[in-house]
Short mmCIF file of C-alpha atoms (C1' of nucleotides) in Angstrom, two decimals:
data_model
loop_
_atom_site.label_atom_id
_atom_site.label_comp_id
_atom_site.label_asym_id
_atom_site.label_seq_id
_atom_site.Cartn_x
_atom_site.Cartn_y
_atom_site.Cartn_z
CA UNK S 999 -32.76 -188.10 90.58
CA UNK S 1000 -29.89 -188.56 92.79
CA UNK S 1001 -32.06 -189.45 95.63
CA UNK S 1002 -34.23 -191.90 93.76
CA UNK S 1003 -30.95 -193.55 92.43
CA UNK S 1004 -29.70 -193.62 96.19
CA UNK S 1005 -32.93 -195.16 96.96
CA UNK S 1006 -32.67 -197.72 94.13
CA UNK S 1007 -28.94 -198.64 94.97
CA UNK S 1008 -29.73 -198.75 98.61
CA UNK S 1009 -32.84 -201.30 98.34
CA UNK S 1010 -30.51 -204.24 98.23
CA UNK S 1011 -28.67 -203.79 101.62
CA UNK S 1012 -31.25 -201.41 103.30
CA UNK S 1013 -30.23 -202.07 106.80
CA UNK S 1014 -32.82 -200.14 108.46
CA UNK S 1015 -36.48 -201.01 106.87
CA UNK S 1016 -37.85 -197.65 108.37
CA UNK S 1017 -39.72 -197.80 111.53
CA UNK S 1018 -43.49 -197.85 111.22
CA UNK S 1019 -46.36 -198.35 113.63
CA UNK S 1020 -47.04 -201.87 112.02
CA UNK S 1021 -43.38 -203.06 112.61
CA UNK S 1022 -43.31 -201.63 116.16
CA UNK S 1023 -46.63 -203.34 117.05
CA UNK S 1024 -45.39 -206.64 115.44
CA UNK S 1025 -42.34 -206.45 117.51
CA UNK S 1026 -44.48 -205.86 120.62
CA UNK S 1027 -46.68 -208.87 119.63
CA UNK S 1028 -43.82 -211.22 119.11
CA UNK S 1029 -42.38 -210.20 122.58
CA UNK S 1030 -45.82 -210.77 124.38
CA UNK S 1031 -46.49 -213.96 122.56
CA UNK S 1032 -43.11 -215.26 123.68
CA UNK S 1033 -42.44 -213.84 127.10
CA UNK S 1034 -45.81 -212.45 128.32
CA UNK S 1035 -47.11 -209.08 128.48
CA UNK S 1036 -45.01 -208.11 131.31
CA UNK S 1037 -42.08 -208.36 129.10
CA UNK S 1038 -43.28 -205.63 126.53
CA UNK S 1039 -41.52 -202.67 127.70
CA UNK S 1040 -40.55 -199.75 125.32
CA UNK S 1041 -36.90 -200.73 125.67
CA UNK S 1042 -37.40 -204.39 125.08
CA UNK S 1043 -39.66 -203.52 121.88
CA UNK S 1044 -36.89 -200.92 120.81
CA UNK S 1045 -34.16 -203.49 121.29
CA UNK S 1046 -35.94 -206.09 119.03
CA UNK S 1047 -35.82 -203.44 116.09
CA UNK S 1048 -32.33 -202.35 116.98
CA UNK S 1049 -33.40 -199.05 117.70
CA UNK S 1050 -33.59 -196.50 120.83
CA UNK S 1051 -36.59 -196.66 122.86
CA UNK S 1052 -37.27 -192.86 122.27
CA UNK S 1053 -37.42 -193.65 118.51
CA UNK S 1054 -40.64 -195.42 119.16
CA UNK S 1055 -42.06 -192.24 120.69
CA UNK S 1056 -41.97 -190.81 117.14
CA UNK S 1057 -44.78 -193.23 116.05
CA UNK S 1058 -46.88 -193.98 119.15
CA UNK S 1059 -47.80 -191.28 121.73
CA UNK S 1060 -47.15 -193.52 124.56
CA UNK S 1061 -47.27 -197.30 125.74
CA UNK S 1062 -51.12 -197.31 126.07
CA UNK S 1063 -51.22 -196.52 122.45
CA UNK S 1064 -48.74 -199.21 121.54
CA UNK S 1065 -50.78 -201.73 123.53
CA UNK S 1066 -54.06 -200.65 121.70
CA UNK S 1067 -52.31 -201.16 118.33
CA UNK S 1068 -50.89 -204.52 119.29
CA UNK S 1069 -54.39 -205.59 120.36
CA UNK S 1070 -55.85 -204.37 117.30
CA UNK S 1071 -53.69 -206.22 115.01
CA UNK S 1072 -53.48 -209.44 117.28
CA UNK S 1073 -57.50 -209.99 117.35
CA UNK S 1074 -57.52 -209.93 113.36
CA UNK S 1075 -60.57 -209.44 111.35
CA UNK S 1076 -63.83 -210.27 112.70
CA UNK S 1077 -65.05 -213.71 111.59
CA UNK S 1078 -68.03 -214.53 109.28
CA UNK S 1079 -70.20 -216.88 111.02
CA UNK S 1080 -71.65 -219.56 108.57
CA UNK S 1081 -73.38 -221.95 110.90
CA UNK S 1082 -77.25 -222.22 111.27
CA UNK S 1083 -78.87 -220.94 114.38
CA UNK S 1084 -77.70 -218.54 117.15
CA UNK S 1085 -76.47 -221.53 119.09
CA UNK S 1086 -74.23 -222.83 116.43
CA UNK S 1087 -73.33 -219.40 115.40
CA UNK S 1088 -71.92 -218.27 119.00
CA UNK S 1089 -70.28 -221.64 119.30
CA UNK S 1090 -68.40 -221.02 116.21
CA UNK S 1091 -67.63 -217.60 117.42
CA UNK S 1092 -66.62 -218.53 120.73
CA UNK S 1093 -64.22 -221.29 119.16
CA UNK S 1094 -62.74 -218.88 116.79
CA UNK S 1095 -62.13 -216.22 119.66
CA UNK S 1096 -60.70 -218.93 121.78
CA UNK S 1097 -58.31 -219.79 119.09
CA UNK S 1098 -57.06 -216.27 118.55
CA UNK S 1099 -56.68 -215.87 122.40
CA UNK S 1100 -54.56 -218.98 122.44
CA UNK S 1101 -52.52 -217.71 119.74
CA UNK S 1102 -51.83 -214.58 121.80
CA UNK S 1103 -52.26 -215.55 125.25
CA UNK S 1104 -51.63 -211.94 126.71
CA UNK S 1105 -54.92 -210.74 124.87
CA UNK S 1106 -57.16 -211.38 127.78
CA UNK S 1107 -54.88 -209.76 130.23
CA UNK S 1108 -54.36 -206.83 127.90
CA UNK S 1109 -58.05 -206.19 127.02
CA UNK S 1110 -59.28 -205.60 130.64
CA UNK S 1111 -60.21 -202.27 131.88
CA UNK S 1112 -61.68 -199.05 130.10
CA UNK S 1113 -59.80 -198.56 126.89
CA UNK S 1114 -60.14 -197.42 123.27
CA UNK S 1115 -61.36 -200.27 121.05
CA UNK S 1116 -60.40 -200.46 117.50
CA UNK S 1117 -62.64 -201.47 114.40
CA UNK S 1118 -61.62 -204.90 114.33
CA UNK S 1119 -62.35 -205.59 118.02
CA UNK S 1120 -65.76 -203.93 117.80
CA UNK S 1121 -66.27 -206.07 114.92
CA UNK S 1122 -66.13 -209.25 116.79
CA UNK S 1123 -68.68 -208.09 119.04
CA UNK S 1124 -70.74 -206.99 116.34
CA UNK S 1125 -70.72 -210.55 114.88
CA UNK S 1126 -71.79 -212.15 118.01
CA UNK S 1127 -74.62 -209.75 118.62
CA UNK S 1128 -75.72 -210.24 115.14
CA UNK S 1129 -75.77 -214.03 115.52
CA UNK S 1130 -78.67 -213.33 118.30
CA UNK S 1131 -80.69 -211.44 115.58
CA UNK S 1132 -83.59 -213.58 115.12
CA UNK S 1133 -84.18 -214.78 118.79
CA UNK S 1134 -86.65 -212.14 119.97
CA UNK S 1135 -84.22 -211.09 122.45
CA UNK S 1136 -84.37 -207.39 123.40
CA UNK S 1137 -81.07 -205.34 122.47
CA UNK S 1138 -80.08 -205.27 126.15
CA UNK S 1139 -80.66 -208.70 126.53
CA UNK S 1140 -78.35 -209.70 123.35
CA UNK S 1141 -75.57 -207.31 124.56
CA UNK S 1142 -75.65 -208.98 128.08
CA UNK S 1143 -75.66 -212.48 126.59
CA UNK S 1144 -72.57 -211.71 124.54
CA UNK S 1145 -71.13 -210.25 127.62
CA UNK S 1146 -71.62 -213.07 129.58
CA UNK S 1147 -70.33 -215.41 126.96
CA UNK S 1148 -67.06 -213.36 126.30
CA UNK S 1149 -66.66 -213.27 129.86
CA UNK S 1150 -66.61 -216.87 130.24
CA UNK S 1151 -64.08 -217.12 127.38
CA UNK S 1152 -61.84 -214.89 129.23
CA UNK S 1153 -62.30 -216.64 132.35
CA UNK S 1154 -61.42 -219.90 130.95
CA UNK S 1155 -58.11 -218.57 129.33
CA UNK S 1156 -55.55 -219.95 131.33
CA UNK S 1157 -53.08 -217.04 131.34
CA UNK S 1158 -55.30 -214.43 133.06
CA UNK S 1159 -58.70 -214.79 134.07
CA UNK S 1160 -58.83 -218.37 135.26
CA UNK S 1161 -59.39 -219.20 138.95
CA UNK S 1162 -56.19 -220.75 139.98
CA UNK S 1163 -58.19 -223.66 142.14
CA UNK S 1164 -59.33 -225.69 139.06
CA UNK S 1165 -56.13 -227.69 138.77
CA UNK S 1166 -53.83 -226.03 140.94
CA UNK S 1167 -51.40 -228.34 142.41
CA UNK S 1168 -50.46 -226.00 145.47
CA UNK S 1169 -54.13 -225.85 146.29
CA UNK S 1170 -54.81 -229.33 146.05
CA UNK S 1171 -52.05 -230.11 148.40
CA UNK S 1172 -53.32 -227.35 150.79
CA UNK S 1173 -56.85 -228.74 150.61
CA UNK S 1174 -55.24 -232.30 151.51
CA UNK S 1175 -53.38 -230.85 154.12
CA UNK S 1176 -56.33 -229.32 155.81
CA UNK S 1177 -58.81 -231.72 154.67
CA UNK S 1178 -60.67 -231.49 157.81
CA UNK S 1179 -61.63 -227.73 157.34
CA UNK S 1180 -62.90 -228.24 153.65
CA UNK S 1181 -64.75 -231.47 153.50
CA UNK S 1182 -66.77 -230.35 150.34
CA UNK S 1183 -63.67 -229.53 148.58
CA UNK S 1184 -61.93 -232.72 149.54
CA UNK S 1185 -64.82 -234.77 148.11
CA UNK S 1186 -65.34 -232.69 145.12
CA UNK S 1187 -61.46 -232.79 144.12
CA UNK S 1188 -61.18 -236.51 144.86
CA UNK S 1189 -63.90 -237.02 142.31
CA UNK S 1190 -62.68 -234.61 139.84
CA UNK S 1191 -59.18 -236.00 140.02
CA UNK S 1192 -59.05 -237.53 136.52
CA UNK S 1193 -61.52 -235.04 134.79
CA UNK S 1194 -60.81 -233.41 131.36
CA UNK S 1195 -58.79 -230.20 132.19
CA UNK S 1196 -60.92 -228.58 129.63
CA UNK S 1197 -64.09 -229.48 131.41
CA UNK S 1198 -64.50 -226.07 132.99
CA UNK S 1199 -64.82 -224.54 129.38
CA UNK S 1200 -67.20 -226.83 128.04
CA UNK S 1201 -69.25 -226.97 131.22
CA UNK S 1202 -69.59 -223.19 131.25
CA UNK S 1203 -70.41 -222.96 127.61
CA UNK S 1204 -73.07 -225.47 127.85
CA UNK S 1205 -74.76 -223.95 130.98
CA UNK S 1206 -74.75 -220.58 129.55
CA UNK S 1207 -76.27 -221.85 126.28
CA UNK S 1208 -78.88 -223.64 128.07
CA UNK S 1209 -79.70 -220.85 130.23
CA UNK S 1210 -80.10 -218.60 126.90
CA UNK S 1211 -82.07 -221.10 125.06
CA UNK S 1212 -84.61 -221.20 128.16
CA UNK S 1213 -84.88 -217.51 128.07
CA UNK S 1214 -85.45 -217.32 124.20
CA UNK S 1215 -88.10 -220.05 124.07
CA UNK S 1216 -89.98 -218.30 126.83
CA UNK K 684 -37.15 -201.85 186.33
CA UNK K 685 -35.87 -198.71 184.52
CA UNK K 686 -36.79 -200.23 181.16
CA UNK K 687 -40.40 -201.01 182.40
CA UNK K 688 -40.70 -197.56 183.99
CA UNK K 689 -39.68 -196.28 180.71
CA UNK K 690 -42.32 -198.40 178.78
CA UNK K 691 -44.96 -197.10 181.35
CA UNK K 692 -44.07 -193.49 180.87
CA UNK K 693 -43.70 -194.00 177.29
CA UNK K 694 -47.05 -195.67 176.81
CA UNK K 695 -48.96 -192.31 176.68
CA UNK K 696 -47.14 -190.72 173.54
CA UNK K 697 -46.02 -194.13 172.12
CA UNK K 698 -45.01 -192.77 168.70
CA UNK K 699 -44.53 -195.94 166.84
CA UNK K 700 -46.95 -198.84 167.67
CA UNK K 701 -44.43 -201.45 166.41
CA UNK K 702 -44.58 -202.86 162.84
CA UNK K 703 -46.52 -205.87 162.33
CA UNK K 704 -47.67 -207.77 159.22
CA UNK K 705 -51.22 -206.90 160.07
CA UNK K 706 -50.65 -203.24 160.38
CA UNK K 707 -48.73 -203.31 157.00
CA UNK K 708 -51.38 -205.33 155.31
CA UNK K 709 -54.04 -202.86 156.49
CA UNK K 710 -52.13 -199.99 155.30
CA UNK K 711 -51.83 -201.70 151.99
CA UNK K 712 -55.62 -202.45 151.94
CA UNK K 713 -56.41 -198.81 152.81
CA UNK K 714 -54.09 -197.51 149.97
CA UNK K 715 -55.69 -199.99 147.37
CA UNK K 716 -59.24 -199.12 148.61
CA UNK K 717 -58.53 -195.41 148.07
CA UNK K 718 -56.36 -195.24 145.15
CA UNK K 719 -56.36 -198.65 143.50
CA UNK K 720 -54.08 -201.53 143.34
CA UNK K 721 -51.60 -199.83 141.28
CA UNK K 722 -51.00 -197.24 144.20
CA UNK K 723 -49.81 -199.97 146.33
CA UNK K 724 -46.21 -199.80 146.26
CA UNK K 725 -43.79 -200.63 149.03
CA UNK K 726 -42.90 -196.91 149.42
CA UNK K 727 -46.29 -195.79 149.72
CA UNK K 728 -47.28 -198.17 152.22
CA UNK K 729 -44.29 -197.50 154.29
CA UNK K 730 -45.04 -193.92 153.83
CA UNK K 731 -48.37 -194.48 155.45
CA UNK K 732 -46.87 -196.13 158.40
CA UNK K 733 -44.24 -193.32 158.63
CA UNK K 734 -41.52 -196.02 158.10
CA UNK K 735 -38.86 -196.57 155.38
CA UNK K 736 -39.81 -199.02 152.71
CA UNK K 737 -37.09 -201.49 153.67
CA UNK K 738 -38.32 -201.71 157.14
CA UNK K 739 -41.44 -203.72 155.53
CA UNK K 740 -39.08 -206.44 154.21
CA UNK K 741 -38.53 -207.56 157.71
CA UNK K 742 -42.11 -208.74 157.86
CA UNK K 743 -42.84 -209.70 154.27
CA UNK K 744 -40.52 -211.44 152.06
CA UNK K 745 -41.50 -209.55 148.86
CA UNK K 746 -44.53 -207.60 147.51
CA UNK K 747 -46.10 -210.74 146.34
CA UNK K 748 -46.59 -211.97 149.97
CA UNK K 749 -47.65 -208.49 151.08
CA UNK K 750 -50.48 -208.75 148.23
CA UNK K 751 -51.25 -212.39 149.63
CA UNK K 752 -51.85 -211.17 153.10
CA UNK K 753 -53.98 -208.19 151.98
CA UNK K 754 -56.05 -210.59 149.97
CA UNK K 755 -56.55 -213.00 152.62
CA UNK K 756 -57.39 -210.26 155.23
CA UNK K 757 -59.74 -208.44 152.96
CA UNK K 758 -61.84 -211.41 151.74
CA UNK K 759 -62.54 -211.90 155.44
CA UNK K 760 -64.12 -214.92 156.92
CA UNK K 761 -65.94 -217.39 154.65
CA UNK K 762 -69.79 -216.87 155.03
CA UNK K 763 -72.41 -219.31 156.42
CA UNK K 764 -75.16 -220.01 153.99
CA UNK K 765 -78.54 -219.96 155.73
CA UNK K 766 -80.77 -220.31 152.75
CA UNK K 767 -82.65 -223.29 151.57
CA UNK K 768 -81.55 -225.12 148.51
CA UNK K 769 -78.71 -224.81 146.30
CA UNK K 770 -79.92 -221.85 144.23
CA UNK K 771 -80.87 -219.68 147.05
CA UNK K 772 -77.58 -220.70 148.76
CA UNK K 773 -75.50 -219.74 145.80
CA UNK K 774 -77.37 -216.46 145.32
CA UNK K 775 -76.69 -215.60 148.86
CA UNK K 776 -73.08 -216.56 148.36
CA UNK K 777 -72.73 -214.59 145.15
CA UNK K 778 -74.21 -211.46 146.75
CA UNK K 779 -71.88 -211.70 149.74
CA UNK K 780 -68.80 -212.16 147.68
CA UNK K 781 -70.05 -209.32 145.23
CA UNK K 782 -70.40 -207.00 148.42
CA UNK K 783 -66.88 -208.01 149.65
CA UNK K 784 -65.44 -207.19 146.33
CA UNK K 785 -67.33 -203.79 146.21
CA UNK K 786 -65.90 -202.96 149.49
CA UNK K 787 -62.48 -203.65 148.15
CA UNK K 788 -62.82 -203.20 144.29
CA UNK K 789 -59.11 -204.11 143.86
CA UNK K 790 -59.69 -207.65 144.73
CA UNK K 791 -60.80 -208.98 141.31
CA UNK K 792 -57.71 -207.67 139.88
CA UNK K 793 -55.41 -208.83 142.61
CA UNK K 794 -56.74 -212.46 142.57
CA UNK K 795 -55.93 -213.33 138.92
CA UNK K 796 -53.11 -215.67 137.99
CA UNK K 797 -51.63 -218.56 139.82
CA UNK K 798 -50.81 -217.71 143.54
CA UNK K 799 -50.87 -218.89 147.14
CA UNK K 800 -54.44 -218.96 148.56
CA UNK K 801 -55.09 -218.69 152.16
CA UNK K 802 -57.44 -220.62 154.25
CA UNK K 803 -60.11 -217.70 154.43
CA UNK K 804 -59.99 -217.66 150.45
CA UNK K 805 -60.39 -221.35 150.30
CA UNK K 806 -63.18 -221.31 152.60
CA UNK K 807 -65.26 -219.28 150.53
CA UNK K 808 -64.92 -221.91 147.69
CA UNK K 809 -65.66 -224.47 150.11
CA UNK K 810 -68.96 -222.67 151.10
CA UNK K 811 -69.89 -222.71 147.51
CA UNK K 812 -69.08 -226.13 146.58
CA UNK K 813 -70.97 -227.47 149.78
CA UNK K 814 -73.93 -225.65 148.65
CA UNK K 815 -74.27 -227.90 145.73
CA UNK K 816 -74.03 -230.95 147.93
CA UNK K 817 -77.26 -232.70 147.61
CA UNK K 818 -77.85 -232.04 143.72
CA UNK K 819 -76.31 -235.28 142.39
CA UNK K 820 -73.84 -233.29 140.40
CA UNK K 821 -70.48 -235.08 140.19
CA UNK K 822 -67.31 -233.53 142.01
CA UNK K 823 -65.95 -232.03 138.67
CA UNK K 824 -69.43 -230.67 137.88
CA UNK K 825 -69.71 -228.90 141.34
CA UNK K 826 -66.21 -227.46 140.91
CA UNK K 827 -66.87 -226.31 137.28
CA UNK K 828 -70.12 -224.87 138.38
CA UNK K 829 -68.72 -222.77 141.01
CA UNK K 830 -65.91 -221.63 138.70
CA UNK K 831 -68.63 -220.44 136.28
CA UNK K 832 -70.25 -218.47 138.87
CA UNK K 833 -67.33 -216.95 140.42
CA UNK K 834 -65.90 -216.15 136.99
CA UNK K 835 -69.23 -214.29 136.32
CA UNK K 836 -68.83 -212.28 139.63
CA UNK K 837 -65.47 -211.30 138.63
CA UNK K 838 -66.37 -210.28 135.17
CA UNK K 839 -69.23 -208.02 136.18
CA UNK K 840 -67.07 -206.28 138.86
CA UNK K 841 -66.58 -202.91 137.20
CA UNK K 842 -62.98 -202.31 138.06
CA UNK K 843 -61.14 -205.18 136.38
CA UNK K 844 -63.03 -208.10 134.65
CA UNK K 845 -65.68 -206.06 132.87
CA UNK K 846 -65.72 -205.78 129.22
CA UNK K 847 -65.78 -202.01 128.35
CA UNK K 848 -68.54 -202.18 125.94
CA UNK K 849 -71.49 -202.42 128.25
CA UNK K 850 -71.88 -198.96 129.12
CA UNK K 851 -68.74 -197.36 127.67
CA UNK K 852 -69.45 -193.86 126.42
CA UNK K 853 -66.47 -193.55 124.03
CA UNK K 854 -67.58 -196.94 122.47
CA UNK K 855 -71.04 -195.84 121.94
CA UNK K 856 -69.86 -192.85 120.26
CA UNK K 857 -67.48 -194.94 117.95
CA UNK K 858 -70.46 -197.10 117.13
CA UNK K 859 -72.56 -194.25 116.42
CA UNK K 860 -69.84 -192.69 114.19
CA UNK K 861 -69.60 -195.92 112.04
CA UNK K 862 -72.99 -197.23 112.44
CA UNK K 863 -73.04 -198.47 109.03
CA UNK K 864 -70.35 -200.92 109.83
CA UNK K 865 -71.95 -202.21 112.97
CA UNK K 866 -75.69 -202.64 112.22
CA UNK K 867 -76.41 -205.02 114.86
CA UNK K 868 -74.65 -203.06 117.61
CA UNK K 869 -76.59 -200.01 116.66
CA UNK K 870 -79.83 -201.81 117.03
CA UNK K 871 -78.87 -203.54 120.26
CA UNK K 872 -77.53 -200.26 121.76
CA UNK K 873 -80.50 -198.22 120.66
CA UNK K 874 -82.81 -200.51 122.41
CA UNK K 875 -80.51 -200.71 125.51
CA UNK K 876 -80.08 -197.04 126.06
CA UNK K 877 -82.21 -196.99 129.31
CA UNK K 878 -81.51 -200.36 130.59
CA UNK K 879 -80.55 -200.99 134.19
CA UNK K 880 -76.81 -200.71 134.46
CA UNK K 881 -76.69 -203.61 136.79
CA UNK K 882 -78.46 -205.75 134.27
CA UNK K 883 -75.62 -207.83 132.99
CA UNK K 884 -74.86 -209.05 136.53
CA UNK K 885 -78.65 -210.14 137.10
CA UNK K 886 -78.78 -211.45 133.55
CA UNK K 887 -75.76 -213.62 133.66
CA UNK K 888 -76.59 -214.92 136.89
CA UNK K 889 -80.13 -215.98 135.96
CA UNK K 890 -78.81 -217.75 132.82
CA UNK K 891 -76.17 -219.61 134.85
CA UNK K 892 -78.56 -220.74 137.39
CA UNK K 893 -81.10 -221.74 134.81
CA UNK K 894 -78.53 -223.72 133.08
CA UNK K 895 -77.46 -225.36 136.18
CA UNK K 896 -80.91 -226.19 137.11
CA UNK K 897 -81.49 -227.89 133.84
CA UNK K 898 -78.52 -230.06 134.29
CA UNK K 899 -79.50 -230.91 137.92
CA UNK K 900 -82.92 -232.09 136.94
CA UNK K 901 -81.60 -234.20 134.18
"C1'" DA B 782 -21.77 -207.25 185.49
"C1'" DC B 783 -20.60 -207.99 180.75
"C1'" DA B 784 -20.39 -209.85 176.45
"C1'" DC B 785 -23.08 -211.63 173.02
"C1'" DA B 786 -26.80 -212.67 169.72
"C1'" DC B 787 -30.82 -211.45 167.84
"C1'" DC B 788 -34.59 -208.84 166.15
"C1'" DT B 789 -36.17 -204.43 163.97
"C1'" DG B 790 -35.57 -200.52 161.33
"C1'" DT B 791 -32.23 -197.65 158.16
"C1'" DG B 792 -29.41 -196.01 154.37
"C1'" DT B 793 -27.05 -196.79 150.05
"C1'" DC B 794 -26.95 -199.02 145.90
"C1'" DC B 795 -28.59 -201.45 141.74
"C1'" DG B 796 -31.32 -202.12 137.54
"C1'" DC B 797 -35.49 -201.50 135.18
"C1'" DC B 798 -39.54 -198.80 133.94
"C1'" DG B 799 -42.32 -194.87 131.23
"C1'" DG B 800 -41.61 -190.51 129.56
"C1'" DA B 801 -40.25 -185.21 128.96
"C1'" DC B 802 -37.05 -182.68 126.30
"C1'" DA B 803 -33.60 -181.01 123.50
"C1'" DC B 804 -30.24 -182.38 120.07
"C1'" DT B 805 -28.66 -184.19 115.44
"C1'" DT B 806 -28.73 -185.90 110.73
"C1'" DC B 807 -30.76 -186.26 106.45
"C1'" DG B 808 -33.60 -185.87 102.50
"C1'" DG B 809 -36.81 -183.15 99.66
"C1'" DT B 810 -38.10 -178.37 98.23
"C1'" DG B 811 -38.06 -173.48 97.62
"C1'" DC R 855 -27.80 -173.06 98.64
"C1'" DA R 856 -30.76 -172.11 102.20
"C1'" DC R 857 -34.44 -174.00 104.86
"C1'" DC R 858 -37.50 -176.93 106.90
"C1'" DG R 859 -39.64 -180.97 108.68
"C1'" DA R 860 -39.40 -185.80 109.82
"C1'" DA R 861 -36.86 -189.56 112.07
"C1'" DG R 862 -33.92 -191.16 115.31
"C1'" DT R 863 -30.84 -190.13 119.51
"C1'" DG R 864 -28.89 -189.04 124.27
"C1'" DT R 865 -29.56 -187.25 128.60
"C1'" DC R 866 -32.37 -186.78 132.34
"C1'" DC R 867 -36.11 -187.60 135.73
"C1'" DG R 868 -38.88 -189.76 139.66
"C1'" DG R 869 -40.59 -194.11 140.76
"C1'" DC R 870 -40.39 -199.16 141.12
"C1'" DG R 871 -38.80 -203.70 143.63
"C1'" DG R 872 -35.30 -205.42 145.97
"C1'" DA R 873 -30.19 -207.04 147.72
"C1'" DC R 874 -27.11 -206.11 151.24
"C1'" DA R 875 -24.57 -204.01 154.99
"C1'" DC R 876 -25.32 -201.71 159.10
"C1'" DA R 877 -27.16 -199.33 163.59
"C1'" DG R 878 -29.61 -199.71 167.86
"C1'" DG R 879 -31.96 -201.62 171.73
"C1'" DT R 880 -33.23 -205.66 174.28
"C1'" DG R 881 -33.12 -210.29 176.32
"C1'" DT R 882 -30.05 -213.94 177.94
"C1'" DG R 883 -26.12 -216.99 179.08
"C1'" DT R 884 -22.01 -216.57 181.72
#
DNA sequence: ACACACCTGTGTCCGCCGGACACTTCGGTG
DNA sequence: CACCGAAGTGTCCGGCGGACACAGGTGTGT
C-alpha cells in the first residue's frame, strides 16, 4: 500500500525514469548519430542519462554488448519486399538498407568483423535471400549474391567503407601535382569532374545486377 | 679523430642503429602483421625498438602519420599488368592486390576513411584505371569500375570488410535454432554447406566483370 | 678553443578510455 | 523487524595518445 502510493505520487516528478537496456541503447544511438561511433564511450552514454558509467554495467555486460543492442535497435524490423521479380525486389531492399544506414551513418562501421547478430539483422538477410528464391541459383550462389550486394552498399556508404579517391579533394590535388606519374588518373578524373557524386552507387548496382542476370539466364 | 675512432670501435656492438621513420614503420608493420592493427600503439611500437614511446614523436607527428607511412610501405610498388585485355589485366591486378592484403591483413581495416594517400597507393589505382584504357568507358565509369572492384576485394578480405554471415558458425547455429523465422536462409545455407570457402570472392569477381563486359560491349 | 644551436631521445604529466570490485541505498517479502 | 536482492556509486587499475620541458651529444661559426 505505502509503496504503491509512493509510486503513484512519485509518478509526476519521477526524476529518474529507471535505467533500462533500451534507454541506454537509445542514448548510445543518439550519441553515435550526432558525433560518430568514436564518441560512444561508456562515460558519454552515462552522462547523457545523468548517471555514472558504472551504472550501465548493471544492464550490459560490456561495451560490445551495448554496441550489439544499439545495432539491433538501429537496423529496425526487416522490410517486406513488395516489388515483382528478384531485380526489383533487391533494388527495393538495397534502397531501404541504404536509407537505414544513412539515418545511422555509424552502422557500416559498427557492423564489420565477427560478432553476434540479432534477429532483426538476420531478418534483413533473410529478406534478400528470399528475393532470389525463384531464380534457379544454388543456395551458395544466393548467399554470395546477397553478400556481394550488401558489400557494395557498405562500400558506397560515405562514412566508412568508401574508397577516399572517389571525390577526395586532397587526392585530386595530389594527382594534379604529380600528373606526369598518373596519366590514366588525370584523364579519368578530368573527364569525371562534373559527374553525379552518387554515380558510384548506381554504377556498381547496375553492374552487379547485370552480372547476376547473366548468370540467372544461363 | 677521437670521435671517428669511437665510431669505428663502436661499429661492432652498435647497440642502437639510430631511429628512422622507416625503422619505426617497419616495427609497426611487424606488430600489425602479428597481432592486428589494434595492437599497434605508440608504446608497443616503441617497445619493439627498445625506445621510449616519446622518442617516436621526433620522427612522426602523430599516430595517424605513422599509420600512413606503414600503409605506404606495406602496399609496395604498384604492379605492371602484363596480361592482354582489360579483363585479364584487372584479374591480375585484383589477385596481386589480394596477395598484398593477405600478407598484411590489417591493410583493409587501415585504409578506410578519408586520409592522405601516398604515391605508391595512388599508383595501384593508376594501374587499374589504365587497364580500362581502350574500353570506351568514360572517365567517371572507369573510376567507378575500379572503385567497385576494389570495394569487392576489401569486402572479401576476412579480417575487416567481410560480412560475418558467410561462414560464421554462430550465425549458422542461430539460423538453425530459429529456422522457422528464416526459411530462405535455412534453405540457402543447407545447400551451401559444403561450398568452397573462397566462393564469395570468385562469385563476386565474375559478376562484376560480366556486368562490366555488358556495359563495354554496348 | 670555446660557445652556441640543433638534433635526438627521455621523463613527467594530463585526460580519456574500458572495466574489476567493493560499497551503499532502497523497496519488497518473510 | 530482519533480511535479501537489485540498482546505482566510488575508487582504482592499466593502457592509450599526446603536450611539454629537459638532457646529451655533435657540428659549426667565431
